[in-house]
mmCIF file of C-alpha atoms and ligand atoms in Angstrom:
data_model
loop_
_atom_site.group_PDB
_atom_site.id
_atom_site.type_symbol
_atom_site.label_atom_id
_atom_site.label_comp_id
_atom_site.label_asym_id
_atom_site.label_seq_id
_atom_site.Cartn_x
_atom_site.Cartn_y
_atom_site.Cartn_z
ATOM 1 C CA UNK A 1 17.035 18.880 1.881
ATOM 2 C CA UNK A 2 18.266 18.185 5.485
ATOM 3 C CA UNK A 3 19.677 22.385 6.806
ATOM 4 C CA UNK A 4 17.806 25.049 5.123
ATOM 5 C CA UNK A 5 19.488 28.102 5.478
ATOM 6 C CA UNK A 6 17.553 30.513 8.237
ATOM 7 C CA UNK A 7 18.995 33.514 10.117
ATOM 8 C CA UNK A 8 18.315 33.700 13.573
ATOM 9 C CA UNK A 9 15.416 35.210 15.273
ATOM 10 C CA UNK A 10 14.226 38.078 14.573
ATOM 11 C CA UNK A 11 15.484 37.408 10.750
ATOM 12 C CA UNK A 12 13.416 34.337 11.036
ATOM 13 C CA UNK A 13 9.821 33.818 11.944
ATOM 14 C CA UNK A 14 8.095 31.156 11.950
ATOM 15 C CA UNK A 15 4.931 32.446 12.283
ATOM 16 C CA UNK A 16 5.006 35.010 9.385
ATOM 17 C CA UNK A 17 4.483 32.734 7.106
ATOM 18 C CA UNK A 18 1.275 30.827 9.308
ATOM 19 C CA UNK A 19 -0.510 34.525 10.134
ATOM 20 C CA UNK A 20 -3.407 33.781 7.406
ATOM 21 C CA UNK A 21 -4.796 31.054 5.855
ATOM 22 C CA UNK A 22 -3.663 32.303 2.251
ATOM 23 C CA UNK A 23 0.271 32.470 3.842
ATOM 24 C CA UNK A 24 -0.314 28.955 4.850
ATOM 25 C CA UNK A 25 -1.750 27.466 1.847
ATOM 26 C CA UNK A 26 1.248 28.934 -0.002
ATOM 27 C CA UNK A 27 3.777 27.418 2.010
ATOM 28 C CA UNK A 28 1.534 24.088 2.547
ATOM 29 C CA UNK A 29 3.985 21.084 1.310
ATOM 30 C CA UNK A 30 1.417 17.879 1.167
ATOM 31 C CA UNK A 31 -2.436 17.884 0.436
ATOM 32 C CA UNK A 32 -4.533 15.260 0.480
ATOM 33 C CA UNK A 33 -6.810 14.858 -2.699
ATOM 34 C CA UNK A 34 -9.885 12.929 -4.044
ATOM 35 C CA UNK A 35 -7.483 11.379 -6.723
ATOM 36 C CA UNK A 36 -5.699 9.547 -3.408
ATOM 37 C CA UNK A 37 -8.569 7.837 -2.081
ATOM 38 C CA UNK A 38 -9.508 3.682 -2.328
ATOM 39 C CA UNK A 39 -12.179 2.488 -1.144
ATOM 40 C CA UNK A 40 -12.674 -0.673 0.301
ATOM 41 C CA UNK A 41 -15.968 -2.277 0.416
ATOM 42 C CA UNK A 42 -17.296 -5.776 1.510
ATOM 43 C CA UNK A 43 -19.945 -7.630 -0.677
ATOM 44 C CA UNK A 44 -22.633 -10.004 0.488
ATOM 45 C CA UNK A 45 -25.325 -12.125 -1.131
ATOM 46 C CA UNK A 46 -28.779 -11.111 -1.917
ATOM 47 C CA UNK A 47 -30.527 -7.735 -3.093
ATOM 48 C CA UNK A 48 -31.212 -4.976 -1.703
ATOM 49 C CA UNK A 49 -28.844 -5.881 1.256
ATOM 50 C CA UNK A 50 -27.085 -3.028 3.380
ATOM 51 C CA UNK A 51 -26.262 -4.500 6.239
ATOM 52 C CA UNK A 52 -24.428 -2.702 9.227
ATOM 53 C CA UNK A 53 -20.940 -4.213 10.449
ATOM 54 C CA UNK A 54 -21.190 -3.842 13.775
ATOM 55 C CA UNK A 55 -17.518 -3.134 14.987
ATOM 56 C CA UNK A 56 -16.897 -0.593 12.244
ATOM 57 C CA UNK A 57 -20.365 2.753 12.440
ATOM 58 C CA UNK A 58 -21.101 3.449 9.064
ATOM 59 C CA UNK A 59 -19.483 0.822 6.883
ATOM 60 C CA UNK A 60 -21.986 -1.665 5.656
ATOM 61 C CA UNK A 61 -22.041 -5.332 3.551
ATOM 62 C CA UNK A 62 -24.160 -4.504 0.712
ATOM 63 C CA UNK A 63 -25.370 -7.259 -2.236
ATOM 64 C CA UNK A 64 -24.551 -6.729 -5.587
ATOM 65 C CA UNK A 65 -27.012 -4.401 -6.995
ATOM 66 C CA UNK A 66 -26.453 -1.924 -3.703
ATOM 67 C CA UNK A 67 -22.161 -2.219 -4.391
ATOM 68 C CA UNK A 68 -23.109 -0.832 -8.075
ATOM 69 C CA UNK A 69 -24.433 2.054 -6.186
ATOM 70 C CA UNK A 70 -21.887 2.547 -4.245
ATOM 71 C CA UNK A 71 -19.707 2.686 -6.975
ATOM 72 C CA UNK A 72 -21.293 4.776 -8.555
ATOM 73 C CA UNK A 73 -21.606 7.573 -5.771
ATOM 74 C CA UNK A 74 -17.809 7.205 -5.722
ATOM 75 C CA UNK A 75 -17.162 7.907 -9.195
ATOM 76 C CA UNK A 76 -19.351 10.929 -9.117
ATOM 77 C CA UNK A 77 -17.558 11.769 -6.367
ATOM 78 C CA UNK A 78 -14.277 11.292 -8.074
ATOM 79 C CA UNK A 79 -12.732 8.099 -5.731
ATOM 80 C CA UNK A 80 -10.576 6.275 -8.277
ATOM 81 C CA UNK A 81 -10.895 3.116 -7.140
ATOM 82 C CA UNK A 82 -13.002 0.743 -5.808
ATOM 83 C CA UNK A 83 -11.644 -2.200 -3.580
ATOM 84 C CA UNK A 84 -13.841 -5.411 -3.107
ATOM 85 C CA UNK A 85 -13.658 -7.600 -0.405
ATOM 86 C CA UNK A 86 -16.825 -10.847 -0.339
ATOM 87 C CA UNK A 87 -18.805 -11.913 2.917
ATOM 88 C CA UNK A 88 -18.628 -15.485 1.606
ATOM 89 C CA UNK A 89 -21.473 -17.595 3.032
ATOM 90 C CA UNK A 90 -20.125 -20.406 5.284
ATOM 91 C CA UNK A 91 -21.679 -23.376 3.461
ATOM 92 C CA UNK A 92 -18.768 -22.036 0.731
ATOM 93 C CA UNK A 93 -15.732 -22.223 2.802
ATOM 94 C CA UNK A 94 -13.988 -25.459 2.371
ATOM 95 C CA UNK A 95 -10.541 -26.935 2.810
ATOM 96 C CA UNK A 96 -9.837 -26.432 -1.078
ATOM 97 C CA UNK A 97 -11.599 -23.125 -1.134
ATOM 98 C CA UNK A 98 -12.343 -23.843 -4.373
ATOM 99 C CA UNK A 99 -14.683 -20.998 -4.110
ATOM 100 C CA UNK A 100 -12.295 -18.650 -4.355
ATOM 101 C CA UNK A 101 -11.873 -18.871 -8.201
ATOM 102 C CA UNK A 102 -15.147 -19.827 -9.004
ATOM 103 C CA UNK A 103 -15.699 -17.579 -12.470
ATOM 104 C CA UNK A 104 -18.850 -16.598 -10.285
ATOM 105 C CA UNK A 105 -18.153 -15.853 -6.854
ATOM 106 C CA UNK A 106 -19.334 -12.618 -5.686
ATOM 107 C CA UNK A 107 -16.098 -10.702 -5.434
ATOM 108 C CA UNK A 108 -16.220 -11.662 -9.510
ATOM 109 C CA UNK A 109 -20.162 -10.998 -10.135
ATOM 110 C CA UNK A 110 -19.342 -7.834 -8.575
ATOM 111 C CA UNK A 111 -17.133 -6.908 -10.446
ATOM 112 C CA UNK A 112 -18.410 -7.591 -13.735
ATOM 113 C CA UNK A 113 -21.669 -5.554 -12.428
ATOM 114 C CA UNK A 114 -19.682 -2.936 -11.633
ATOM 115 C CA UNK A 115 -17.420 -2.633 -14.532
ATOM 116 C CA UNK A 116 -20.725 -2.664 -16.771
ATOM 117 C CA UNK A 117 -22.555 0.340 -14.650
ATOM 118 C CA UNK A 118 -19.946 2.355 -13.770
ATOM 119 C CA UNK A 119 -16.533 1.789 -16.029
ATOM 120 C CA UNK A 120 -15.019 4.302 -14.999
ATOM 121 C CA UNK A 121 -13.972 3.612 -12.071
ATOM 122 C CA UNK A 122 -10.674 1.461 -11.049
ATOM 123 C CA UNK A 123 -11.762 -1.889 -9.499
ATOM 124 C CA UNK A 124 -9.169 -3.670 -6.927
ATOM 125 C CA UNK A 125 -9.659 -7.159 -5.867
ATOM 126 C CA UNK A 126 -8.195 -9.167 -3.077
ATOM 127 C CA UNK A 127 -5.479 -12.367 -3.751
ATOM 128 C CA UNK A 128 -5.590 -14.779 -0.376
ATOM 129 C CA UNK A 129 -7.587 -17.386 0.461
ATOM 130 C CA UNK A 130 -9.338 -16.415 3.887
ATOM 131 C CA UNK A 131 -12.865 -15.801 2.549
ATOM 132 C CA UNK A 132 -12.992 -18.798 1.156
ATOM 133 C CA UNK A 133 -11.400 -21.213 3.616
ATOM 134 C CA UNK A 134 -12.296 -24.082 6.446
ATOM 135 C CA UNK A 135 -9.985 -22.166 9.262
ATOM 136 C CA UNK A 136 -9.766 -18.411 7.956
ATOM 137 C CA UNK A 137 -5.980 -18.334 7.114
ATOM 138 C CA UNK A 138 -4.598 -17.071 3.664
ATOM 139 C CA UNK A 139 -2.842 -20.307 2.604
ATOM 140 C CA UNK A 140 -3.526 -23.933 2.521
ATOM 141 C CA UNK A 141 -3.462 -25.424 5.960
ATOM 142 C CA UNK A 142 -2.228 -28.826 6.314
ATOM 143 C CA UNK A 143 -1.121 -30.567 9.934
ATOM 144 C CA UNK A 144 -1.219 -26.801 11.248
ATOM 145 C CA UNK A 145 1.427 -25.503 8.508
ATOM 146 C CA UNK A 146 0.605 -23.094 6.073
ATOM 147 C CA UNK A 147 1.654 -23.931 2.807
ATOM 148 C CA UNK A 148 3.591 -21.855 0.293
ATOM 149 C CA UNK A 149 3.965 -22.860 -2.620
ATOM 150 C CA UNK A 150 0.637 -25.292 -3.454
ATOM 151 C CA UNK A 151 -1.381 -21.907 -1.901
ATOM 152 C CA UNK A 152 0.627 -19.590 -5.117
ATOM 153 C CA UNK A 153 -0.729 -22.023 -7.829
ATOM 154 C CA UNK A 154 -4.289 -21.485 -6.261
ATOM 155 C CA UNK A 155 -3.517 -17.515 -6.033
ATOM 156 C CA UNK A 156 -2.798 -17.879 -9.212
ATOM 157 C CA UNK A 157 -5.884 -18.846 -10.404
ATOM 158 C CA UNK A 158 -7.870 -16.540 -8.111
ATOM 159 C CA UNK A 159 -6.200 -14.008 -9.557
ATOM 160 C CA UNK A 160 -6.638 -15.216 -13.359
ATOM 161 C CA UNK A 161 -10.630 -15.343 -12.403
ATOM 162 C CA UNK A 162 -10.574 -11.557 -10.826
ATOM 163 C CA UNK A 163 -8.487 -10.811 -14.250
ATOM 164 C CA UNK A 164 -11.330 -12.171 -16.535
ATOM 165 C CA UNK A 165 -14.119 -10.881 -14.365
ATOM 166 C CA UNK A 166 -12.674 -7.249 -15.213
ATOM 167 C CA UNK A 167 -10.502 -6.602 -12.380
ATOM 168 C CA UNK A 168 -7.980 -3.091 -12.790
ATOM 169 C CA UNK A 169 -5.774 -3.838 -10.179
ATOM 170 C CA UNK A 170 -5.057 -7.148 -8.332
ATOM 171 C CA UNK A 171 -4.030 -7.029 -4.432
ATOM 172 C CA UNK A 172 -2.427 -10.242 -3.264
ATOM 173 C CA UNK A 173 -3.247 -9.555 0.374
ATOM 174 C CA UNK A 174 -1.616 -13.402 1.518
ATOM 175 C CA UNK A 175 2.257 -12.434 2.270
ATOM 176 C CA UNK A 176 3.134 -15.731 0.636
ATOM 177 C CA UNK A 177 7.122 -15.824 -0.610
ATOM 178 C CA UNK A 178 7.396 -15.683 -4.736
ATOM 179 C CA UNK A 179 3.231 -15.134 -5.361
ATOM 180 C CA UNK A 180 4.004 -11.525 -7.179
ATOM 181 C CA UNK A 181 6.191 -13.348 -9.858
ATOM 182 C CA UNK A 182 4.111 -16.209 -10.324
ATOM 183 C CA UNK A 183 0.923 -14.031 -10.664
ATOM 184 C CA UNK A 184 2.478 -10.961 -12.910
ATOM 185 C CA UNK A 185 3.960 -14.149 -15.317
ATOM 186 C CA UNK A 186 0.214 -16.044 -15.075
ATOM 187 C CA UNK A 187 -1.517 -12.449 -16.164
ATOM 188 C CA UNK A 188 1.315 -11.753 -18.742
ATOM 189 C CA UNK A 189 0.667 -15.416 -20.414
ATOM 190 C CA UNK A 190 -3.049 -15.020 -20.600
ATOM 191 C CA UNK A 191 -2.903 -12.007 -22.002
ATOM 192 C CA UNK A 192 -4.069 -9.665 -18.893
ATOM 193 C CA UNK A 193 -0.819 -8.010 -19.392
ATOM 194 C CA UNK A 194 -2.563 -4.442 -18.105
ATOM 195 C CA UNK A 195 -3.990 -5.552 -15.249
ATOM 196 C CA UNK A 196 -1.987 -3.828 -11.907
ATOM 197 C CA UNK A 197 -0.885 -5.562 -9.443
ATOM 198 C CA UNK A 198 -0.895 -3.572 -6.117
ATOM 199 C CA UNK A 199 0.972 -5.952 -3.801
ATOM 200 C CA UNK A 200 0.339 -5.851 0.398
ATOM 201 C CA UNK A 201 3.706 -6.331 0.509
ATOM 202 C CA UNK A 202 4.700 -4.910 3.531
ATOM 203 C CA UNK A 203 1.588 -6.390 5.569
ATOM 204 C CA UNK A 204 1.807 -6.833 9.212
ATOM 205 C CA UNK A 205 0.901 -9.251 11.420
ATOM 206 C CA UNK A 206 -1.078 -7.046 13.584
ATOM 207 C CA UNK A 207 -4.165 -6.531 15.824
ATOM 208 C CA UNK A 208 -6.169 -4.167 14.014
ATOM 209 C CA UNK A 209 -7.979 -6.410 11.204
ATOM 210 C CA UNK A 210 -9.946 -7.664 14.025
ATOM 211 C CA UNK A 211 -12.947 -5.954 12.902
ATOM 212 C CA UNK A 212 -12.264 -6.710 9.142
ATOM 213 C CA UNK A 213 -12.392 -10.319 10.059
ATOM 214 C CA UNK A 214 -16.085 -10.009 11.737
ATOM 215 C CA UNK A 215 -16.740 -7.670 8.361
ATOM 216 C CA UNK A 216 -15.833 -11.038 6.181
ATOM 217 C CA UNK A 217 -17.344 -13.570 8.466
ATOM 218 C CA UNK A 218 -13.632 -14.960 9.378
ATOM 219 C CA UNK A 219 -13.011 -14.160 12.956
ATOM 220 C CA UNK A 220 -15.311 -17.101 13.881
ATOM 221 C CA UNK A 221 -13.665 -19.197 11.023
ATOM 222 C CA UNK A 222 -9.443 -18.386 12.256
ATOM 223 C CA UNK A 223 -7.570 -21.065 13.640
ATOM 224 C CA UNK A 224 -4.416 -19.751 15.353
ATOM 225 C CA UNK A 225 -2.630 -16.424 13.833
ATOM 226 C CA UNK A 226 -0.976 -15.195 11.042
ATOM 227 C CA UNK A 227 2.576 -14.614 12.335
ATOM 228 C CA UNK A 228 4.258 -17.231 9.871
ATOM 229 C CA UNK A 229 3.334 -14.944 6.507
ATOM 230 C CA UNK A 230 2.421 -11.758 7.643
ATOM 231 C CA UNK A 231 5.311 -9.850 9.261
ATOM 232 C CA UNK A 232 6.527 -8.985 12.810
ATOM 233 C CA UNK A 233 5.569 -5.432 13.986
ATOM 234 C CA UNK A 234 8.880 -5.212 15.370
ATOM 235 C CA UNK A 235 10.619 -5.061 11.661
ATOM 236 C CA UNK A 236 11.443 -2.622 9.209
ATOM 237 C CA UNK A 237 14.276 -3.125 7.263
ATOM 238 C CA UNK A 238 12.245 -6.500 6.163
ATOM 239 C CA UNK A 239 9.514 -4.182 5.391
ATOM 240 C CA UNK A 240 12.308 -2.694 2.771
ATOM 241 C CA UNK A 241 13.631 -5.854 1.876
ATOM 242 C CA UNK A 242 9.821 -7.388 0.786
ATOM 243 C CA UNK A 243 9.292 -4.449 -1.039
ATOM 244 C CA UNK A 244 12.456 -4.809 -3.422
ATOM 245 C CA UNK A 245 11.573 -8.404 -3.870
ATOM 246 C CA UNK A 246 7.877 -7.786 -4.639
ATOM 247 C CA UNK A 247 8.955 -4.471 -7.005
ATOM 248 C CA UNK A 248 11.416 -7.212 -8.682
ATOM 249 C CA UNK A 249 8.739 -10.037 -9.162
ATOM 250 C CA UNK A 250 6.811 -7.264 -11.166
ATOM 251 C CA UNK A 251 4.423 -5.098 -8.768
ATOM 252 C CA UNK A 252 3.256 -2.120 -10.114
ATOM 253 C CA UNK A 253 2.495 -0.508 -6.728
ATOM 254 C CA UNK A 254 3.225 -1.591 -3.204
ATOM 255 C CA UNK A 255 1.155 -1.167 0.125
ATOM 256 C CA UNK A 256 2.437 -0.798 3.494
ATOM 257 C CA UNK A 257 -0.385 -2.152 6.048
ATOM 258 C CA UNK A 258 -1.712 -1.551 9.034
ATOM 259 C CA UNK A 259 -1.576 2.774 7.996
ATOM 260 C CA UNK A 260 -0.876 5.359 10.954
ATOM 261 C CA UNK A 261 0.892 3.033 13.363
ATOM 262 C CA UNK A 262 3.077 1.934 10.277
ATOM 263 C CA UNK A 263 4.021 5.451 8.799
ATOM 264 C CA UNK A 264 7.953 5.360 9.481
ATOM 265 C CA UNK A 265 7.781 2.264 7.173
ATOM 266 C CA UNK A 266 5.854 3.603 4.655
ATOM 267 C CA UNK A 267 8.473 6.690 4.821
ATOM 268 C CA UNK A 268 11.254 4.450 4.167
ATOM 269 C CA UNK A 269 9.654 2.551 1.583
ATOM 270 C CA UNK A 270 8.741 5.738 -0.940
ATOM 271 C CA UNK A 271 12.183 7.044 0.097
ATOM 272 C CA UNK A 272 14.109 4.113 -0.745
ATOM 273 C CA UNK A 273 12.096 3.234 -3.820
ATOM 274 C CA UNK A 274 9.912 6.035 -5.596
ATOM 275 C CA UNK A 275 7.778 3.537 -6.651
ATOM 276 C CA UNK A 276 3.933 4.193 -6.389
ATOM 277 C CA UNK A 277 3.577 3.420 -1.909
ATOM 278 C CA UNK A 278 0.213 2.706 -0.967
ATOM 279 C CA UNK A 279 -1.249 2.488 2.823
ATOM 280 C CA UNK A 280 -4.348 1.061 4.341
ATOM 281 C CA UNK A 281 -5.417 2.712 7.350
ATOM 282 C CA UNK A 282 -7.107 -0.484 8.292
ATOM 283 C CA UNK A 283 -10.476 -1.427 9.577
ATOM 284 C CA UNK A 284 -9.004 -1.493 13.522
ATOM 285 C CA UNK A 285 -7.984 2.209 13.058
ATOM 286 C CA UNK A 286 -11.334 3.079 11.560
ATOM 287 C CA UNK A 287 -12.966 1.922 14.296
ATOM 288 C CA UNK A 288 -10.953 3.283 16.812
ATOM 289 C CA UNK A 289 -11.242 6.975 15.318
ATOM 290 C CA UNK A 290 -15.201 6.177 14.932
ATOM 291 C CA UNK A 291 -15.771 5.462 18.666
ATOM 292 C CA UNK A 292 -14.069 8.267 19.883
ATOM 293 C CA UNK A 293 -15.880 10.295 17.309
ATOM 294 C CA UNK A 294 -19.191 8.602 18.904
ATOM 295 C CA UNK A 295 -18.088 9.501 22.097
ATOM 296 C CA UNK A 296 -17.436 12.590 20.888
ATOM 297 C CA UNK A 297 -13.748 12.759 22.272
ATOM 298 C CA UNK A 298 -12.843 13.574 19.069
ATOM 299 C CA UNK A 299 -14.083 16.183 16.162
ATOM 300 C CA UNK A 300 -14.912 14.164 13.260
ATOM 301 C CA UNK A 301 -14.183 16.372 10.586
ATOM 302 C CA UNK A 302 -11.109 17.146 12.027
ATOM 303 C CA UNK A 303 -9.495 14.480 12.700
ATOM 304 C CA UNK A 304 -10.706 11.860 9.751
ATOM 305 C CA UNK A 305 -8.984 14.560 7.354
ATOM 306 C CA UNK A 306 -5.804 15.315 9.705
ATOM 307 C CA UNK A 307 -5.424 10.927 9.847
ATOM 308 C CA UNK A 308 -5.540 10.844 5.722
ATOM 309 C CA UNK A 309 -2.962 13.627 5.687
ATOM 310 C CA UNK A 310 -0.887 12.629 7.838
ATOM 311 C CA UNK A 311 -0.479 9.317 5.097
ATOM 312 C CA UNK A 312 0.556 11.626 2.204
ATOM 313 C CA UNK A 313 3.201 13.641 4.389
ATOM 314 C CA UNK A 314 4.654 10.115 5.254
ATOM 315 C CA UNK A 315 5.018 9.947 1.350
ATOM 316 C CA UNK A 316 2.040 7.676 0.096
ATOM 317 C CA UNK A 317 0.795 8.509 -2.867
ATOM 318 C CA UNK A 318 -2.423 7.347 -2.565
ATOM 319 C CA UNK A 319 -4.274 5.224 0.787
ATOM 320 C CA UNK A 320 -7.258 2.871 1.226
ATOM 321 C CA UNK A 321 -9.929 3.774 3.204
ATOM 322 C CA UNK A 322 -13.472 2.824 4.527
ATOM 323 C CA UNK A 323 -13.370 7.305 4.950
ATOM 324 C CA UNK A 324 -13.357 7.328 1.366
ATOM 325 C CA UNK A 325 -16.831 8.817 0.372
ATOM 326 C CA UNK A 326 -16.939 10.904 3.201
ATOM 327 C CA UNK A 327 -13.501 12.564 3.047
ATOM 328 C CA UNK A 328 -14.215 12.861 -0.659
ATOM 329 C CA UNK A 329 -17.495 14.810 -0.022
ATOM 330 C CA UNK A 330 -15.536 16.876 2.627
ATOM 331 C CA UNK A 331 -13.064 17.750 0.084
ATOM 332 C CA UNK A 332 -15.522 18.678 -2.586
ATOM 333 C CA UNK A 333 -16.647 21.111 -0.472
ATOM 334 C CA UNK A 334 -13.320 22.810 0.871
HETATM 335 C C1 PBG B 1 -6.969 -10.819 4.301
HETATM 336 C C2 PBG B 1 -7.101 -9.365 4.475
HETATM 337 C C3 PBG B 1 -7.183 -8.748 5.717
HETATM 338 C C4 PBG B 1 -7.365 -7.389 5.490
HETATM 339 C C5 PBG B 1 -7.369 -7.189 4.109
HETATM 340 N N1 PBG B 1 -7.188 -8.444 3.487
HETATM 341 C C6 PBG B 1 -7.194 -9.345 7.079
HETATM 342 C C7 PBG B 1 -6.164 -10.282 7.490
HETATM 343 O O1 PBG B 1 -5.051 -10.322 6.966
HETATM 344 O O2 PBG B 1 -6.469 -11.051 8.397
HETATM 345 C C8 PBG B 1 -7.527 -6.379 6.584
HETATM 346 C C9 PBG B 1 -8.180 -5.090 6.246
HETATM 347 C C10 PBG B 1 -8.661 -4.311 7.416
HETATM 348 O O3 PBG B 1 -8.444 -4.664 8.598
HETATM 349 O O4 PBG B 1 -9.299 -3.290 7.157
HETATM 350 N N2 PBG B 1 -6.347 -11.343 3.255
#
């Protein structure tokens, strides 16, 4: 629908149809729901822990027992899924991050805590290797070059662990080439063959997982950048062309990441694919939107709801966010 037909003014006015808030719900072409929101959450070691992540107000690592919880608010609240993402303890990061499919790691005892409290709700786990490795990068590092194809047989079995530990839906969050097919075959094989895979497939390279990365304990750990997997913020057609190749290899749902600096891609991907589009409105925005709220340059409310909007009007159908709970509360209420 490019040229809908309107006579000129007076015939047409705008603002008839904007006088009253009933006239503009009526004509209102996007809303934002509780059925849209993820929630990402980072898990540490211990009990009892809630600790505060400095660079992001509100958003907390909490242990186990206190990531139940949380779950559990969220599924009252209606949030659909869950996303984890582990605080890995240093003295676990190694070269072969062999951690990282460890049948008990905590991304996978939360999980299977989780899935036993609360199984309701939709669990999403992370595919890379950063949490788990020497110098913070997604892939296997050797003489400075990260490795392809040996770092997809140890997504694989990341993944495979997740799968068994009760994951819903797998996010390979490492921009490795071929890593959908390999993992989609690997879960069909074993028998996981319901297990989603939401792939980051259209993930930039970009400055605003800087507070993510103190969140997981890997600024400290990252050698160098990620510009040789993750992609140029210059690109879009790419952006297209990952997508198709990821949709091929057997995703179920595809993300678009960083969110609201990235919504012309995410546009373009839902129009040129109608497949189920996905952003993440990433920790660097959060915290950008939280200190001006802090400041109080901007209205809280207002403009956490207007951001999460603006995500399904670019054509997501759904976006991950640490607003979750509180967006969800808001829109309980409205
Ligand atoms: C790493 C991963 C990152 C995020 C999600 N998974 C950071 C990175 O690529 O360095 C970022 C999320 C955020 O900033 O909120 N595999």
């Amino acid at each position: 629908m490019t040229n809908p037909i309107q006579g000129p003014f007076p015939y047409t006015r705008f603002r008839r149809v904007r006088k009253s808030a009933a006239t503009r719900a009526l004509v209102r072409e996007t809303r934002l729901s509780v059925g849209d929101l993820i929630w990402p959450v980072f898990v540490c070691d211990g009990d009892g822990v809630e600790q505060p992540v400095a660079s992001m107000p509100g958003v907390m690592r909490r242990s186990v027992d206190k990531i139940v919880e949380a779950a559990s608010q969220a599924f009252d609240l209606g949030i659909p899924a869950i996303c984890l993402f582990p605080y890995t303890d240093p003295s676990l990061k190694t070269a072969d991050c062999a951690e990282a499919w460890n049948p008990d790691n905590l991304s996978n005892r939360a999980t299977r805590a989780i899935k036993q409290a609360v199984p309701g709700i939709a669990i999403m786990t992370d595919v890379a290797l950063d949490p788990y490795n020497i110098n913070g990068h997604d892939g296997f590092v050797v003489d400075g070059e990260i490795l392809n194809d040996e770092t997809i047989e140890a997504l694989v079995k990341q993944a495979l662990s997740q799968a068994e530990a009760g994951a819903d839906i797998i996010g390979p969050s490492d921009m490795m080439d071929g890593r959908i097919g390999a993992l989609r075959e690997a879960l069909e094989t074993e028998g996981h063959t319901n297990v989603c895979l939401m792939s980051y497939a259209a993930k930039y390279a970009s400055g605003f997982y800087g507070p993510f990365r103190d969140a997981v304990g890997a600024s400290g750990a990252l050698k160098g950048d990620k510009t040789t997997y993750q992609m140029d913020p210059a690109n879009s057609d790419e952006a297209l062309r990952l997508v198709a190749r990821d949709l091929e290899e057997g995703a179920d749902m595809v993300m678009v990441k960083p969110g609201m600096p990235y919504l012309d891609i995410c546009r373009r991907v839902k129009d040129s694919f109608g497949a189920p589009t996905y952003a993440y409105q990433v920790s660097g925005e959060y915290a950008m939107l939280q200190a001006a709220f802090q400041n109080g340059w901007l209205d809280a409310d207002k403009v956490m709801m207007e951001s999460l909007l603006t995500f399904k009007r670019a054509g997501c159908d759904g976006i991950l966010t640490y607003f979750a709970p509180e967006a969800a509360r808001k829109l309980a209420k409205s």
